[in-house]
PDB file of C-alpha atoms in Angstrom:
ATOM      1  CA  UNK G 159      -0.861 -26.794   0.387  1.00 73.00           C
ATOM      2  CA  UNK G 160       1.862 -26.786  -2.629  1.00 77.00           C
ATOM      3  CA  UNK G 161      -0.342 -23.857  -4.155  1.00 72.00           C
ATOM      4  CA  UNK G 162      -0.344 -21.883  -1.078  1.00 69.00           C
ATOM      5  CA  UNK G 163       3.576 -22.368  -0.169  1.00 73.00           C
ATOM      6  CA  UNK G 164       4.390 -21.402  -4.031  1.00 69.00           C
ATOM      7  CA  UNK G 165       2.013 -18.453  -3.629  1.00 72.00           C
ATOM      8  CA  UNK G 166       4.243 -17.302  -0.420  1.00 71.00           C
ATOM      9  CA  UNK G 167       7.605 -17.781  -2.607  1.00 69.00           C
ATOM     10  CA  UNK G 168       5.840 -16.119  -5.716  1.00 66.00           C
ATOM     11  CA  UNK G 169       5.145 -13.029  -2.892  1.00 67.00           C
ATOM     12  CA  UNK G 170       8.507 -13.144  -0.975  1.00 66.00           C
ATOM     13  CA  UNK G 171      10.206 -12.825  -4.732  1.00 63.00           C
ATOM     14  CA  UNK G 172       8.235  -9.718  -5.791  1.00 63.00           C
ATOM     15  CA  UNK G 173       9.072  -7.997  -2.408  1.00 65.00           C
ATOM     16  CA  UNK G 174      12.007  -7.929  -3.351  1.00 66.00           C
ATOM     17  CA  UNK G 175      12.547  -6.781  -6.797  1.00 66.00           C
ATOM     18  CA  UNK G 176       9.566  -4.784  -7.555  1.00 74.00           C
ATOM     19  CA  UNK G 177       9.246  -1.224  -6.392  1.00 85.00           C
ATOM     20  CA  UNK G 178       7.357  -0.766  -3.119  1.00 87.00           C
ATOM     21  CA  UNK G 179       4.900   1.250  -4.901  1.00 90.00           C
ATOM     22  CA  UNK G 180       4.366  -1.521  -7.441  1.00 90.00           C
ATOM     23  CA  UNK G 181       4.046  -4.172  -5.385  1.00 89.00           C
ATOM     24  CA  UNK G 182       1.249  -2.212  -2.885  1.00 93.00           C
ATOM     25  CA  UNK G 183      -0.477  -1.897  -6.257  1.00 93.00           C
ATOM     26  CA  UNK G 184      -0.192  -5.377  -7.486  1.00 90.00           C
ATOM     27  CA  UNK G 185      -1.626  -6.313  -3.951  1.00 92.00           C
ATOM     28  CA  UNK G 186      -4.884  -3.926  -4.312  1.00 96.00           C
ATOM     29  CA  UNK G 187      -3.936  -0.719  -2.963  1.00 97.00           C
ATOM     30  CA  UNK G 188      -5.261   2.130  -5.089  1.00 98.00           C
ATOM     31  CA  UNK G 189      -2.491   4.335  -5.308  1.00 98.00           C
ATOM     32  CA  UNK G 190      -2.621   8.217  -6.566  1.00 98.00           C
ATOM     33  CA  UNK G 191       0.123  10.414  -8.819  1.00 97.00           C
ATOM     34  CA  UNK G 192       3.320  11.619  -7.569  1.00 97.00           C
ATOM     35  CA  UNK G 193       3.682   9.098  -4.553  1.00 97.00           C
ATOM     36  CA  UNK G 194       6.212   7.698  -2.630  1.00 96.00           C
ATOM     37  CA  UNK G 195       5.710   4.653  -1.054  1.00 97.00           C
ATOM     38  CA  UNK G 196       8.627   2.888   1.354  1.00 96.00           C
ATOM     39  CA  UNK G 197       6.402   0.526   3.245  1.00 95.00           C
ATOM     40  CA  UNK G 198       5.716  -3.579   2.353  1.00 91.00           C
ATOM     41  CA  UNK G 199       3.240  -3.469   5.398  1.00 93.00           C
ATOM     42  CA  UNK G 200      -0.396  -3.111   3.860  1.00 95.00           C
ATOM     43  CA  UNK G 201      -2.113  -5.837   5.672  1.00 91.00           C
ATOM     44  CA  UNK G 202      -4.378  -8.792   5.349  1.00 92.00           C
ATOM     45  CA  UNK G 203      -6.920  -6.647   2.742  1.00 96.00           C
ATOM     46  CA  UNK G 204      -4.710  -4.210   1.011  1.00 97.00           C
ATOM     47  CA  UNK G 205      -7.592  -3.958  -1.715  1.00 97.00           C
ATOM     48  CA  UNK G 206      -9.345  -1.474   1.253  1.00 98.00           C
ATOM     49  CA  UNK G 207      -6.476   1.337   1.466  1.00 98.00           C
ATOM     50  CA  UNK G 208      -6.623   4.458  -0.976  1.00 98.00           C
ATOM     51  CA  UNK G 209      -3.848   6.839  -1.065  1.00 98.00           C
ATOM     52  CA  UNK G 210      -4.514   9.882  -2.510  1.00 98.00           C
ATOM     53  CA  UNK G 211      -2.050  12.223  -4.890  1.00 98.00           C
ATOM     54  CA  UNK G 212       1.229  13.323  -3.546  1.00 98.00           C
ATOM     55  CA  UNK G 213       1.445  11.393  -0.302  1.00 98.00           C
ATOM     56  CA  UNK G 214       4.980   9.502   1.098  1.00 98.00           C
ATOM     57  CA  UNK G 215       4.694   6.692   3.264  1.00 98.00           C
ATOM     58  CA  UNK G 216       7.615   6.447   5.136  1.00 97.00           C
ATOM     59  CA  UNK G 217       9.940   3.157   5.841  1.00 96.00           C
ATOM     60  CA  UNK G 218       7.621   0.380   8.344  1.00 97.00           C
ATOM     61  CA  UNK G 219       4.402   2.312   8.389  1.00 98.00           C
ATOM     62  CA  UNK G 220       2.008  -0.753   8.973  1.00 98.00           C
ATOM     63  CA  UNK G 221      -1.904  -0.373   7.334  1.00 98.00           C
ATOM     64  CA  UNK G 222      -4.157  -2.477   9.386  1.00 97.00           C
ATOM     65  CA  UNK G 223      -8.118  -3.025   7.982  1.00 97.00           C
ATOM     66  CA  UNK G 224      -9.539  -5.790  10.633  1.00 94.00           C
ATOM     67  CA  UNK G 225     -10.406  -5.800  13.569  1.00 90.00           C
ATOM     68  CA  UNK G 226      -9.558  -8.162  16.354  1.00 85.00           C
ATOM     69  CA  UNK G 227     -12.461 -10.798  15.396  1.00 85.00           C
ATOM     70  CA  UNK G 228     -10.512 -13.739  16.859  1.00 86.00           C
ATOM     71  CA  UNK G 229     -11.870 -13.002  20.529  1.00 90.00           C
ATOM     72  CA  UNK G 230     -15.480 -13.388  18.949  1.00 90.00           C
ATOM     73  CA  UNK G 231     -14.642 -16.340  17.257  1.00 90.00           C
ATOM     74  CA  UNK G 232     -16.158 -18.332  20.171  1.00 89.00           C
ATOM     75  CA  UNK G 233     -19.485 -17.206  19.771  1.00 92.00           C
ATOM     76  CA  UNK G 234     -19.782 -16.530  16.416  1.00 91.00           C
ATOM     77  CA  UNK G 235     -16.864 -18.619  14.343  1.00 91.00           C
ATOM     78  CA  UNK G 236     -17.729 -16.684  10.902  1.00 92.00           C
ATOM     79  CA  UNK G 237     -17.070 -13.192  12.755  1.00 92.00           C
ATOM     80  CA  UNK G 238     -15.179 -10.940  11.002  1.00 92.00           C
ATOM     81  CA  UNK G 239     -15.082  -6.742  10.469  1.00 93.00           C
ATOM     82  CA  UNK G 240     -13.201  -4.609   8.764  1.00 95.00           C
ATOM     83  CA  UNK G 241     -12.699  -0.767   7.869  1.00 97.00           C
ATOM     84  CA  UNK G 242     -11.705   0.903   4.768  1.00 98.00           C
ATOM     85  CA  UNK G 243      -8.366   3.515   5.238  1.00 98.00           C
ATOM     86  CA  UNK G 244      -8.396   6.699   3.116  1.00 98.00           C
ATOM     87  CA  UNK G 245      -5.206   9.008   2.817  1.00 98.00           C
ATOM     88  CA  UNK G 246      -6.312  12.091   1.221  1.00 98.00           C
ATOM     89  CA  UNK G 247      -3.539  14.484  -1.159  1.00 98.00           C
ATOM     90  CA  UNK G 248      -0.533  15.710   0.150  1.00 98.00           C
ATOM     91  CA  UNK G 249      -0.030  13.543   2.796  1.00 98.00           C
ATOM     92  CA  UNK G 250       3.454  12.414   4.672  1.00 98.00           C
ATOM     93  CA  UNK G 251       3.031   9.371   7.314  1.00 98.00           C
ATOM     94  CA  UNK G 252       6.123   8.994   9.316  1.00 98.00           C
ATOM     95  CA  UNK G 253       8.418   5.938   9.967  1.00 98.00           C
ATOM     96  CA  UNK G 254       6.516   3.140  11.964  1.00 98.00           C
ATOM     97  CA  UNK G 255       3.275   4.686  12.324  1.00 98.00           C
ATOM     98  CA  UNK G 256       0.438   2.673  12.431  1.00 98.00           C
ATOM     99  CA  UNK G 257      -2.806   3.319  10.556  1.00 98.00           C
ATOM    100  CA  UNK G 258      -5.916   0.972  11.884  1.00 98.00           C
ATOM    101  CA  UNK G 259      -8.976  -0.008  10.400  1.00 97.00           C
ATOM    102  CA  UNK G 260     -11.970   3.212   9.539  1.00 97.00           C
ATOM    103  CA  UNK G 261      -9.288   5.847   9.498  1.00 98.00           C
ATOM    104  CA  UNK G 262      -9.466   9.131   7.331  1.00 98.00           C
ATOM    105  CA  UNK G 263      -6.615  10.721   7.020  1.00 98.00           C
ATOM    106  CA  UNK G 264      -6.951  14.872   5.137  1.00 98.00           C
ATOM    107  CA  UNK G 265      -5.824  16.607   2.705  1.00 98.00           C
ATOM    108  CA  UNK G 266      -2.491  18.421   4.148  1.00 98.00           C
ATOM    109  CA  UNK G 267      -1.342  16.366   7.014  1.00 98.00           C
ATOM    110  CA  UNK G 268       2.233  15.584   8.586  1.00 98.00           C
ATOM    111  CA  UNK G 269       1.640  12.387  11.118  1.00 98.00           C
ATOM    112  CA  UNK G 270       4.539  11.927  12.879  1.00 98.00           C
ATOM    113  CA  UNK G 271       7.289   8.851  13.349  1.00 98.00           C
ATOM    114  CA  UNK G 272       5.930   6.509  15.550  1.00 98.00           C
ATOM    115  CA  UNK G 273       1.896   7.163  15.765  1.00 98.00           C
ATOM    116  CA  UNK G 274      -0.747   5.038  16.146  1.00 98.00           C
ATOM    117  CA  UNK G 275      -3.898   6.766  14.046  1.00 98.00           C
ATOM    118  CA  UNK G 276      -6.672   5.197  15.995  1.00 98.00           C
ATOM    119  CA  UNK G 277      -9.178   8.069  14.559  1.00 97.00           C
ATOM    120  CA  UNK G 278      -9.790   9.933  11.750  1.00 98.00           C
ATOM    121  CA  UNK G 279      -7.709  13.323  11.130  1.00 98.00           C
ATOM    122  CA  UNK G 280      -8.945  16.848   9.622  1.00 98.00           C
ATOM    123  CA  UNK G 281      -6.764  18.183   6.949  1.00 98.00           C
ATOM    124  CA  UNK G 282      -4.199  20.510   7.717  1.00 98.00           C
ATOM    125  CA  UNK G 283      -3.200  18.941  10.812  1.00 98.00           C
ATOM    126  CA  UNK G 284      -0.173  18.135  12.345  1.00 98.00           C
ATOM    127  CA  UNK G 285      -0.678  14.513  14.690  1.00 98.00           C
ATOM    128  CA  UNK G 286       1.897  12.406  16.676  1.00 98.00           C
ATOM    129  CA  UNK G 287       1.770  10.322  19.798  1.00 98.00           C
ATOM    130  CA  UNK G 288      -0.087   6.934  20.886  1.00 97.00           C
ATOM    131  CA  UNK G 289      -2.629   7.523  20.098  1.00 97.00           C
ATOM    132  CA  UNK G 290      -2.125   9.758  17.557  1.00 97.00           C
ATOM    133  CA  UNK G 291      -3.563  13.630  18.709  1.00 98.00           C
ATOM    134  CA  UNK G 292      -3.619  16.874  17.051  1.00 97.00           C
ATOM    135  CA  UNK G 293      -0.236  18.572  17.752  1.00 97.00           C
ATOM    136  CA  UNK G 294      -0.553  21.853  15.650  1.00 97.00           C
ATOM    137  CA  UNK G 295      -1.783  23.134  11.707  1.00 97.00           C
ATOM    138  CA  UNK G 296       0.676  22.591   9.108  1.00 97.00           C
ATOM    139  CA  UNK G 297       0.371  26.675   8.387  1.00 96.00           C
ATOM    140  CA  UNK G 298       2.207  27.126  11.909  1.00 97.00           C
ATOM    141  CA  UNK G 299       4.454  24.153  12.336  1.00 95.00           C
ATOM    142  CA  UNK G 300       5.737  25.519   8.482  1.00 95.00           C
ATOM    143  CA  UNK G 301       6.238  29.139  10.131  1.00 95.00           C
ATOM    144  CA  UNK G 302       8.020  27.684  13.015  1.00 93.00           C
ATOM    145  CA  UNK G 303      10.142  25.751  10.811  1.00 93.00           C
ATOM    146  CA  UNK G 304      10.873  28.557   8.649  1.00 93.00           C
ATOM    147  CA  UNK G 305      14.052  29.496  10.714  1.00 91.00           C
ATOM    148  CA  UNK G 306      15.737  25.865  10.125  1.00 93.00           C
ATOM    149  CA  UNK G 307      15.167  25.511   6.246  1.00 94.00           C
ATOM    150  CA  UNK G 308      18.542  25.008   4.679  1.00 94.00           C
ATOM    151  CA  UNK G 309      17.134  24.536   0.404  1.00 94.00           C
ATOM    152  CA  UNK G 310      19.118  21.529   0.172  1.00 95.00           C
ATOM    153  CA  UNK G 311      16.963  19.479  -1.692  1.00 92.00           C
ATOM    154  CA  UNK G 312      18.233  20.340  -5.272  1.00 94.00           C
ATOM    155  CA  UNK G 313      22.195  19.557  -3.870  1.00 92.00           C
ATOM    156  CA  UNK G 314      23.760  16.218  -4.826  1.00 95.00           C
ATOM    157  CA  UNK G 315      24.136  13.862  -1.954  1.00 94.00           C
ATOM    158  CA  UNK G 316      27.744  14.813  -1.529  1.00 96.00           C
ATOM    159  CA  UNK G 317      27.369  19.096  -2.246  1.00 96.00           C
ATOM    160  CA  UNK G 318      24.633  18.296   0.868  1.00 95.00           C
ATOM    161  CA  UNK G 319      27.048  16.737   2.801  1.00 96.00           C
ATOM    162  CA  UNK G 320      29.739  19.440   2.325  1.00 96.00           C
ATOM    163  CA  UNK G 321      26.830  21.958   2.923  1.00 95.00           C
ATOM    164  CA  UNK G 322      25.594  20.847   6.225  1.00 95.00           C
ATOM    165  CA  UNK G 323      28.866  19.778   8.168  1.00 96.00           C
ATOM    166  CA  UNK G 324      30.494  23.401   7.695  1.00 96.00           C
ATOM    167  CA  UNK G 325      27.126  24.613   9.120  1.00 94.00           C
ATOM    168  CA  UNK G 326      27.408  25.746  12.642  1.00 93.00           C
ATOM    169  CA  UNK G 327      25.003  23.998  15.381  1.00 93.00           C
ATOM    170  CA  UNK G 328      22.625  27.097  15.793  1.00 90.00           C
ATOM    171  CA  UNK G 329      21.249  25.893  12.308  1.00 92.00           C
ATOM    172  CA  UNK G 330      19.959  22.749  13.367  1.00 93.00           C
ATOM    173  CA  UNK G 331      16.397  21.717  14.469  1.00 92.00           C
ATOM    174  CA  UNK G 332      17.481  20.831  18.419  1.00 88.00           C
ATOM    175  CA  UNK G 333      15.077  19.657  21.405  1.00 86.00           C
TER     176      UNK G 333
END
């Protein structure tokens, strides 16, 4: 009991002052180059998730490997099933998606804020919703997004700032 509630401290510390990407590896996750990781959520087996080269995992994503044995419990108390969750290169998983057990996720993909990823998804694809469905290819949602890209990303944080408050509304991504 000690060894178990020490254990829990030992784990609460290193959330907090490792890096996210550190910790997932320290817990098992195999982790490629280039990655940015923003998530604490990697479940009960983390030792089953592979990310892949280049991939961001956005803030609260949650990586879940089992499967809902407790309701088989009853009949078979040992019961227990699990699937292995690979996120191929290039990859960006938006903020509080869920990822469950068996999933594949390709090469190329954007899955939007929000989606549960119940099945496995081709590369190239952009997914969103609950569950998670093909929305469009990465090739058009890029082309489509052509029109709103403002090259902001080598500006400080306040030269951004200045930038995109003197811009006029037109410029904006708007629903």
């Amino acid at each position: 009991m000690i060894k178990h509630m020490v254990l829990r401290a030992l784990n609460f510390f290193l959330k907090k002052v490792m890096s996210r990407e550190k910790y997932a590896r320290r817990l098992g996750v195999t982790i490629g180059a280039n990655c940015n990781i923003a998530t604490l959520e990697f479940g009960s087996e983390p030792y089953l998730i592979t990310i892949g080269n280049r991939v961001q995992v956005t803030n609260n994503v949650k990586f879940i490997t089992h499967t809902g044995g407790w309701v088989f419990r009853s009949r078979n108390p040992k019961f227990d099933a699990f699937g292995k969750i690979l996120i191929h290169d290039n990859v960006y998983i938006g903020n509080n998606s869920i990822i469950l057990p068996g999933v594949e996720i390709g090469q190329n993909v954007i899955v939007g804020a929000g989606s549960v990823v119940t099945k496995s998804i081709p590369q190239n694809s952009v997914v969103g919703g609950n569950p998670a469905r093909i929305i469009t290819s990465v090739d058009e949602l890029e082309t489509r997004m052509r029109r709103y890209d403002l090259s902001t990303k080598l500006l400080s944080p306040q030269e951004k700032r200045r930038y995109l408050l003197q811009l006029s509304d037109e410029q904006f991504i708007r629903k």
